[in-house]
Amino acid sequence: MQIPSELKERLTSSKKILALTGAGISAESGVPTFRGKEGLWKEFRAEELATPQAFSRDPHLVWEWYLWRMDLISTKSPNSAHYSLAELEKKKSDFFLITQNVDGLHARSGSKKIIEIHGNIFRTKCTGCKKTFSSQIEELKVSFKCKECASLLRPDVLWFGETYNSELLNESIHLAEEAEIALVIGTSGAVGIPVELARIAKSNGALLIEINLEKSAYSSLSDYFFPGKAGEILPELVSYFS
Ligand code: BV8
Ligand code: ZN
């Protein structure tokens, strides 16, 4: 992959690097994306199941979908794109990663400085006492009840129609404002706030570099667009950061 020399210089000289990832970075690990054809489950789309309304209407159906995803993800591993961001974190002390993914693969690849802005599918939250637990699939298959107060547990993820955790959002906005380079990887931009974070980075002077199989809602903001698979492009791009 050829990269222009002025970009190489920016990659070397920049300190504050922000990566914003979506489902596309986990695609090569075998985790279905949301809007690809495999983004379906039975006859449902994510937007129909990942909502508080769906959960209050039929918690068992929603839990069936999440347990299916948890089972699937636990058989998958991080891919070279995840590992290259973990390597970039070691190279650049001011690197930070904001992921929309709930699959936990960034942490499993060694990344430490992560904001999981949409939560984590392997964490549950009690609808009663609001405590969070890292629940085992096997326990959940037996009972969705909170160990402490016996109320119904839910996946600790952000559903459509729910509002962002203001702490996480403010931290993310701050990182976007400070970023010198923003890497936008494997995300369609179908969800509003992550695109706003890219817009904030851009308007505060960040260079936006996008990696995606196809153009996205971020592409009009991107200074560089590298078409292709994150697992192939990212390791090479990260090799230019020093
Ligand atoms: C909010 C967790 C306000 C759950 C997710 C009506 C009612 C209520 C709300 C709304 C409404 N209409 C609009 C809204 C807002 C709504 C929204 O944006 N809806 C969309 C659908 C129109 N947003 C919300 O409700 C959010 N809340 O905005 O509150 C607010 C604002 C500020 C402050 C306070 C409050 C909450 C949204 C959170 C939804 N939760 N996930 C779960 O996972 O079960 S969203 C889910 O989809 C993911 O987390 C991800 O964030 C999101 C986007 O998906 P992508 O990651 O981009 O994946 P996608 O499949 O779309 O694309 C994959 C990309 O990868 C593609 O471009 C593809 O080309 C590329 N790719 C594929 N393979 C590769 C690749 N690229 C590189 N290499 C490859 N190999
Ligand atoms: Zn409880």
GROMACS .gro file of C-alpha atoms and ligand atoms in nm:
model
  323
    1MET     CA    1   0.000   0.000   0.000
    2GLN     CA    2   0.153   0.330  -0.108
    3ILE     CA    3   0.110   0.622   0.131
    4PRO     CA    4   0.201   0.980   0.041
    5SER     CA    5   0.520   1.110   0.208
    6GLU     CA    6   0.336   1.401   0.372
    7LEU     CA    7   0.110   1.147   0.543
    8LYS     CA    8   0.412   0.946   0.660
    9GLU     CA    9   0.551   1.262   0.820
   10ARG     CA   10   0.221   1.327   1.000
   11LEU     CA   11   0.209   0.970   1.127
   12THR     CA   12   0.559   1.007   1.268
   13SER     CA   13   0.524   1.352   1.418
   14SER     CA   14   0.172   1.319   1.567
   15LYS     CA   15   0.133   1.232   1.933
   16LYS     CA   16  -0.242   1.233   2.004
   17ILE     CA   17  -0.391   0.953   1.799
   18LEU     CA   18  -0.756   0.851   1.835
   19ALA     CA   19  -0.899   0.534   1.682
   20LEU     CA   20  -1.277   0.501   1.638
   21THR     CA   21  -1.384   0.148   1.546
   22GLY     CA   22  -1.705  -0.023   1.444
   23ALA     CA   23  -1.827  -0.371   1.357
   24GLY     CA   24  -1.609  -0.386   1.044
   25ILE     CA   25  -1.292  -0.428   1.250
   26SER     CA   26  -1.432  -0.752   1.392
   27ALA     CA   27  -1.569  -0.881   1.061
   28GLU     CA   28  -1.249  -1.074   0.979
   29SER     CA   29  -1.274  -1.239   1.320
   30GLY     CA   30  -1.606  -1.383   1.204
   31VAL     CA   31  -1.829  -1.153   1.411
   32PRO     CA   32  -2.129  -1.046   1.199
   33THR     CA   33  -2.158  -0.673   1.128
   34PHE     CA   34  -2.486  -0.493   1.186
   35ARG     CA   35  -2.570  -0.388   0.839
   36GLY     CA   36  -2.410  -0.653   0.631
   37LYS     CA   37  -2.639  -0.928   0.502
   38GLU     CA   38  -2.527  -1.140   0.800
   39GLY     CA   39  -2.645  -0.859   1.028
   40LEU     CA   40  -2.974  -1.043   1.063
   41TRP     CA   41  -3.081  -1.294   1.323
   42LYS     CA   42  -3.381  -1.508   1.239
   43GLU     CA   43  -3.611  -1.252   1.079
   44PHE     CA   44  -3.501  -0.960   1.302
   45ARG     CA   45  -3.266  -0.664   1.252
   46ALA     CA   46  -3.054  -0.528   1.536
   47GLU     CA   47  -3.258  -0.207   1.551
   48GLU     CA   48  -3.567  -0.414   1.635
   49LEU     CA   49  -3.409  -0.614   1.916
   50ALA     CA   50  -3.152  -0.375   2.066
   51THR     CA   51  -3.416  -0.148   2.222
   52PRO     CA   52  -3.570  -0.107   2.570
   53GLN     CA   53  -3.914  -0.155   2.414
   54ALA     CA   54  -3.820  -0.496   2.268
   55PHE     CA   55  -3.674  -0.598   2.606
   56SER     CA   56  -3.980  -0.497   2.807
   57ARG     CA   57  -4.209  -0.658   2.549
   58ASP     CA   58  -4.020  -0.988   2.528
   59PRO     CA   59  -3.708  -1.012   2.748
   60HIS     CA   60  -3.656  -1.378   2.665
   61LEU     CA   61  -3.644  -1.313   2.291
   62VAL     CA   62  -3.391  -1.033   2.341
   63TRP     CA   63  -3.188  -1.251   2.577
   64GLU     CA   64  -3.200  -1.536   2.325
   65TRP     CA   65  -3.041  -1.302   2.066
   66TYR     CA   66  -2.773  -1.180   2.309
   67LEU     CA   67  -2.689  -1.532   2.427
   68TRP     CA   68  -2.660  -1.638   2.061
   69ARG     CA   69  -2.419  -1.347   2.000
   70MET     CA   70  -2.224  -1.416   2.323
   71ASP     CA   71  -2.190  -1.782   2.226
   72LEU     CA   72  -2.076  -1.687   1.876
   73ILE     CA   73  -1.827  -1.418   1.988
   74SER     CA   74  -1.673  -1.643   2.255
   75THR     CA   75  -1.565  -1.881   1.975
   76LYS     CA   76  -1.392  -1.596   1.784
   77SER     CA   77  -1.053  -1.431   1.829
   78PRO     CA   78  -0.912  -1.084   1.766
   79ASN     CA   79  -0.769  -1.034   1.418
   80SER     CA   80  -0.461  -0.849   1.292
   81ALA     CA   81  -0.651  -0.520   1.291
   82HIS     CA   82  -0.721  -0.545   1.666
   83TYR     CA   83  -0.360  -0.646   1.734
   84SER     CA   84  -0.222  -0.357   1.530
   85LEU     CA   85  -0.419  -0.104   1.740
   86ALA     CA   86  -0.281  -0.270   2.056
   87GLU     CA   87   0.066  -0.226   1.903
   88LEU     CA   88  -0.007   0.140   1.816
   89GLU     CA   89  -0.106   0.199   2.181
   90LYS     CA   90   0.244   0.084   2.279
   91LYS     CA   91   0.407   0.313   2.019
   92LYS     CA   92   0.213   0.630   2.102
   93SER     CA   93   0.160   0.711   2.470
   94ASP     CA   94  -0.123   0.953   2.384
   95PHE     CA   95  -0.317   0.694   2.184
   96PHE     CA   96  -0.677   0.619   2.280
   97LEU     CA   97  -0.939   0.387   2.132
   98ILE     CA   98  -1.314   0.447   2.124
   99THR     CA   99  -1.507   0.143   2.006
  100GLN     CA  100  -1.873   0.103   1.921
  101ASN     CA  101  -1.828  -0.272   1.940
  102VAL     CA  102  -1.957  -0.467   2.238
  103ASP     CA  103  -1.762  -0.785   2.152
  104GLY     CA  104  -1.463  -0.727   2.383
  105LEU     CA  105  -1.212  -0.821   2.111
  106HIS     CA  106  -1.002  -0.505   2.150
  107ALA     CA  107  -0.931  -0.586   2.516
  108ARG     CA  108  -0.858  -0.949   2.424
  109SER     CA  109  -0.599  -0.828   2.172
  110GLY     CA  110  -0.414  -0.631   2.441
  111SER     CA  111  -0.556  -0.281   2.405
  112LYS     CA  112  -0.587  -0.116   2.746
  113LYS     CA  113  -0.691   0.244   2.674
  114ILE     CA  114  -1.041   0.173   2.548
  115ILE     CA  115  -1.378   0.346   2.576
  116GLU     CA  116  -1.657   0.097   2.499
  117ILE     CA  117  -1.906   0.366   2.413
  118HIS     CA  118  -2.189   0.117   2.349
  119GLY     CA  119  -2.108  -0.116   2.639
  120ASN     CA  120  -1.997  -0.477   2.651
  121ILE     CA  121  -2.204  -0.785   2.568
  122PHE     CA  122  -2.027  -0.992   2.838
  123ARG     CA  123  -2.142  -0.753   3.114
  124THR     CA  124  -2.493  -0.755   3.255
  125LYS     CA  125  -2.673  -0.481   3.447
  126CYS     CA  126  -2.951  -0.535   3.700
  127THR     CA  127  -3.275  -0.356   3.610
  128GLY     CA  128  -3.345  -0.328   3.985
  129CYS     CA  129  -3.033  -0.244   4.186
  130LYS     CA  130  -2.840  -0.129   3.870
  131LYS     CA  131  -2.533  -0.330   3.975
  132THR     CA  132  -2.324  -0.465   3.687
  133PHE     CA  133  -2.181  -0.817   3.667
  134SER     CA  134  -1.957  -0.998   3.424
  135SER     CA  135  -2.193  -1.287   3.372
  136GLN     CA  136  -2.106  -1.628   3.238
  137ILE     CA  137  -2.321  -1.756   2.952
  138GLU     CA  138  -2.390  -2.079   3.141
  139GLU     CA  139  -2.525  -1.889   3.446
  140LEU     CA  140  -2.746  -1.675   3.226
  141LYS     CA  141  -2.885  -1.981   3.051
  142VAL     CA  142  -3.009  -2.091   3.393
  143SER     CA  143  -3.137  -1.759   3.523
  144PHE     CA  144  -3.153  -1.391   3.421
  145LYS     CA  145  -3.209  -1.293   3.782
  146CYS     CA  146  -2.978  -1.064   3.979
  147LYS     CA  147  -2.786  -1.251   4.251
  148GLU     CA  148  -2.830  -0.956   4.486
  149CYS     CA  149  -3.191  -0.849   4.445
  150ALA     CA  150  -3.348  -1.110   4.216
  151SER     CA  151  -3.459  -0.844   3.963
  152LEU     CA  152  -3.421  -0.908   3.591
  153LEU     CA  153  -3.071  -0.869   3.446
  154ARG     CA  154  -3.019  -0.703   3.106
  155PRO     CA  155  -2.717  -0.688   2.875
  156ASP     CA  156  -2.497  -0.391   2.978
  157VAL     CA  157  -2.504  -0.238   2.631
  158LEU     CA  158  -2.649   0.089   2.500
  159TRP     CA  159  -2.974   0.023   2.314
  160PHE     CA  160  -3.129   0.233   2.039
  161GLY     CA  161  -3.334   0.504   2.203
  162GLU     CA  162  -3.115   0.508   2.515
  163THR     CA  163  -2.896   0.804   2.600
  164TYR     CA  164  -2.519   0.789   2.627
  165ASN     CA  165  -2.346   0.769   2.961
  166SER     CA  166  -2.249   1.134   3.001
  167GLU     CA  167  -1.910   1.054   3.155
  168LEU     CA  168  -1.808   0.827   2.866
  169LEU     CA  169  -1.947   1.075   2.615
  170ASN     CA  170  -1.765   1.374   2.767
  171GLU     CA  171  -1.440   1.177   2.780
  172SER     CA  172  -1.489   1.079   2.415
  173ILE     CA  173  -1.561   1.438   2.311
  174HIS     CA  174  -1.246   1.554   2.491
  175LEU     CA  175  -1.036   1.290   2.312
  176ALA     CA  176  -1.188   1.394   1.978
  177GLU     CA  177  -1.112   1.762   2.045
  178GLU     CA  178  -0.748   1.683   2.128
  179ALA     CA  179  -0.676   1.431   1.853
  180GLU     CA  180  -0.412   1.516   1.590
  181ILE     CA  181  -0.498   1.204   1.390
  182ALA     CA  182  -0.831   1.018   1.397
  183LEU     CA  183  -0.839   0.667   1.251
  184VAL     CA  184  -1.196   0.569   1.160
  185ILE     CA  185  -1.206   0.195   1.104
  186GLY     CA  186  -1.484  -0.036   0.986
  187THR     CA  187  -1.789   0.171   1.067
  188SER     CA  188  -2.081   0.273   0.846
  189GLY     CA  189  -2.175   0.579   1.048
  190ALA     CA  190  -2.535   0.457   1.073
  191VAL     CA  191  -2.542   0.573   1.437
  192GLY     CA  192  -2.524   0.946   1.499
  193ILE     CA  193  -2.294   1.017   1.792
  194PRO     CA  194  -1.980   0.838   1.667
  195VAL     CA  195  -2.003   1.044   1.347
  196GLU     CA  196  -2.029   1.359   1.563
  197LEU     CA  197  -1.707   1.257   1.738
  198ALA     CA  198  -1.533   1.234   1.401
  199ARG     CA  199  -1.675   1.574   1.308
  200ILE     CA  200  -1.547   1.726   1.634
  201ALA     CA  201  -1.200   1.580   1.573
  202LYS     CA  202  -1.198   1.718   1.220
  203SER     CA  203  -1.318   2.064   1.322
  204ASN     CA  204  -1.043   2.073   1.585
  205GLY     CA  205  -0.774   2.011   1.327
  206ALA     CA  206  -0.736   1.633   1.328
  207LEU     CA  207  -0.632   1.451   1.014
  208LEU     CA  208  -0.904   1.192   0.943
  209ILE     CA  209  -0.793   0.858   0.802
  210GLU     CA  210  -1.067   0.609   0.717
  211ILE     CA  211  -1.034   0.236   0.650
  212ASN     CA  212  -1.343   0.067   0.511
  213LEU     CA  213  -1.447  -0.174   0.238
  214GLU     CA  214  -1.671   0.099   0.099
  215LYS     CA  215  -1.753   0.466   0.147
  216SER     CA  216  -1.944   0.552   0.464
  217ALA     CA  217  -2.109   0.848   0.642
  218TYR     CA  218  -1.757   0.941   0.760
  219SER     CA  219  -1.607   0.954   0.411
  220SER     CA  220  -1.702   1.315   0.340
  221LEU     CA  221  -1.497   1.409   0.649
  222SER     CA  222  -1.198   1.187   0.572
  223ASP     CA  223  -0.869   1.330   0.447
  224TYR     CA  224  -0.751   0.984   0.345
  225PHE     CA  225  -0.968   0.684   0.253
  226PHE     CA  226  -0.801   0.343   0.233
  227PRO     CA  227  -1.043   0.100   0.066
  228GLY     CA  228  -1.010  -0.259   0.183
  229LYS     CA  229  -1.000  -0.490   0.479
  230ALA     CA  230  -0.891  -0.349   0.814
  231GLY     CA  231  -0.697  -0.669   0.886
  232GLU     CA  232  -0.481  -0.605   0.579
  233ILE     CA  233  -0.451  -0.225   0.574
  234LEU     CA  234  -0.418  -0.137   0.942
  235PRO     CA  235  -0.103  -0.341   1.022
  236GLU     CA  236   0.077  -0.174   0.733
  237LEU     CA  237  -0.049   0.174   0.824
  238VAL     CA  238   0.053   0.125   1.189
  239SER     CA  239   0.403   0.024   1.073
  240TYR     CA  240   0.450   0.382   0.949
  241PHE     CA  241   0.377   0.528   1.296
  242SER     CA  242   0.692   0.566   1.498
  243BV8     C1  243  -2.861   0.851   2.122
  243BV8     C2  244  -2.502  -0.176   2.113
  243BV8     C3  245  -2.920   1.061   2.210
  243BV8     C4  246  -2.616  -0.272   2.118
  243BV8     C5  247  -2.554  -0.021   1.931
  243BV8     C6  248  -3.545   0.676   1.703
  243BV8     C7  249  -3.566   0.643   1.835
  243BV8     C8  250  -3.462   0.651   1.927
  243BV8     C9  251  -3.337   0.691   1.887
  243BV8    C10  252  -3.320   0.723   1.755
  243BV8    C11  253  -3.420   0.719   1.665
  243BV8     N1  254  -3.371   0.757   1.543
  243BV8    C12  255  -3.240   0.786   1.554
  243BV8    C13  256  -3.208   0.766   1.681
  243BV8    C14  257  -3.080   0.778   1.731
  243BV8    C15  258  -3.020   0.638   1.731
  243BV8    C16  259  -2.965   0.611   1.594
  243BV8     O1  260  -2.859   0.664   1.561
  243BV8     N2  261  -3.036   0.527   1.516
  243BV8    C17  262  -2.991   0.499   1.382
  243BV8    C18  263  -3.014   0.353   1.350
  243BV8    C19  264  -3.069   0.593   1.288
  243BV8     N3  265  -2.917   0.643   1.826
  243BV8    C20  266  -2.942   0.610   1.953
  243BV8     O2  267  -3.046   0.570   1.996
  243BV8    C21  268  -2.820   0.630   2.042
  243BV8     N4  269  -2.860   0.719   2.147
  243BV8     O3  270  -2.825   0.902   2.019
  243BV8     O4  271  -2.907   0.922   2.231
  243BV8    C22  272  -2.814   1.126   2.289
  243BV8    C23  273  -2.712   1.191   2.222
  243BV8    C24  274  -2.614   1.253   2.298
  243BV8    C25  275  -2.618   1.248   2.437
  243BV8    C26  276  -2.720   1.179   2.501
  243BV8    C27  277  -2.818   1.118   2.427
  243BV8    C28  278  -2.774   0.497   2.096
  243BV8    C29  279  -2.732   0.409   1.981
  243BV8    C30  280  -2.659   0.285   2.035
  243BV8    C31  281  -2.710   0.162   1.964
  243BV8     N5  282  -2.632   0.046   2.010
  243BV8     N6  283  -2.485  -0.129   1.977
  243BV8    C32  284  -2.578  -0.406   2.061
  243BV8     O5  285  -2.469  -0.419   2.000
  243BV8     O6  286  -2.658  -0.498   2.076
  243BV8     S1  287  -2.535   0.033   1.774
  243BV8    C33  288  -2.451  -0.081   1.677
  243BV8     O7  289  -2.458  -0.033   1.541
  243BV8    C34  290  -2.304  -0.084   1.704
  243BV8     O8  291  -2.269  -0.066   1.838
  243BV8    C35  292  -2.251   0.029   1.621
  243BV8     O9  293  -2.233   0.143   1.699
  243BV8    C36  294  -2.363   0.067   1.535
  243BV8    C37  295  -2.314   0.106   1.399
  243BV8    O10  296  -2.271  -0.007   1.335
  243BV8     P1  297  -2.123  -0.015   1.275
  243BV8    O11  298  -2.029  -0.045   1.385
  243BV8    O12  299  -2.088   0.103   1.191
  243BV8    O13  300  -2.143  -0.145   1.188
  243BV8     P2  301  -2.220  -0.156   1.050
  243BV8    O14  302  -2.259  -0.300   1.032
  243BV8    O15  303  -2.324  -0.049   1.038
  243BV8    O16  304  -2.106  -0.120   0.945
  243BV8    C38  305  -1.992  -0.202   0.937
  243BV8    C39  306  -1.895  -0.126   0.849
  243BV8    O17  307  -1.775  -0.200   0.843
  243BV8    C40  308  -1.946  -0.109   0.707
  243BV8    O18  309  -1.921   0.026   0.666
  243BV8    C41  310  -1.861  -0.207   0.625
  243BV8    O19  311  -1.832  -0.159   0.496
  243BV8    C42  312  -1.733  -0.211   0.709
  243BV8     N7  313  -1.658  -0.337   0.700
  243BV8    C43  314  -1.707  -0.464   0.694
  243BV8     N8  315  -1.604  -0.552   0.691
  243BV8    C44  316  -1.489  -0.478   0.696
  243BV8    C45  317  -1.523  -0.341   0.702
  243BV8     N9  318  -1.431  -0.243   0.706
  243BV8    C46  319  -1.301  -0.280   0.707
  243BV8    N10  320  -1.260  -0.409   0.702
  243BV8    C47  321  -1.351  -0.509   0.696
  243BV8    N11  322  -1.308  -0.636   0.691
  244ZN      ZN  323  -3.009  -0.638   4.147
   0.00000   0.00000   0.00000
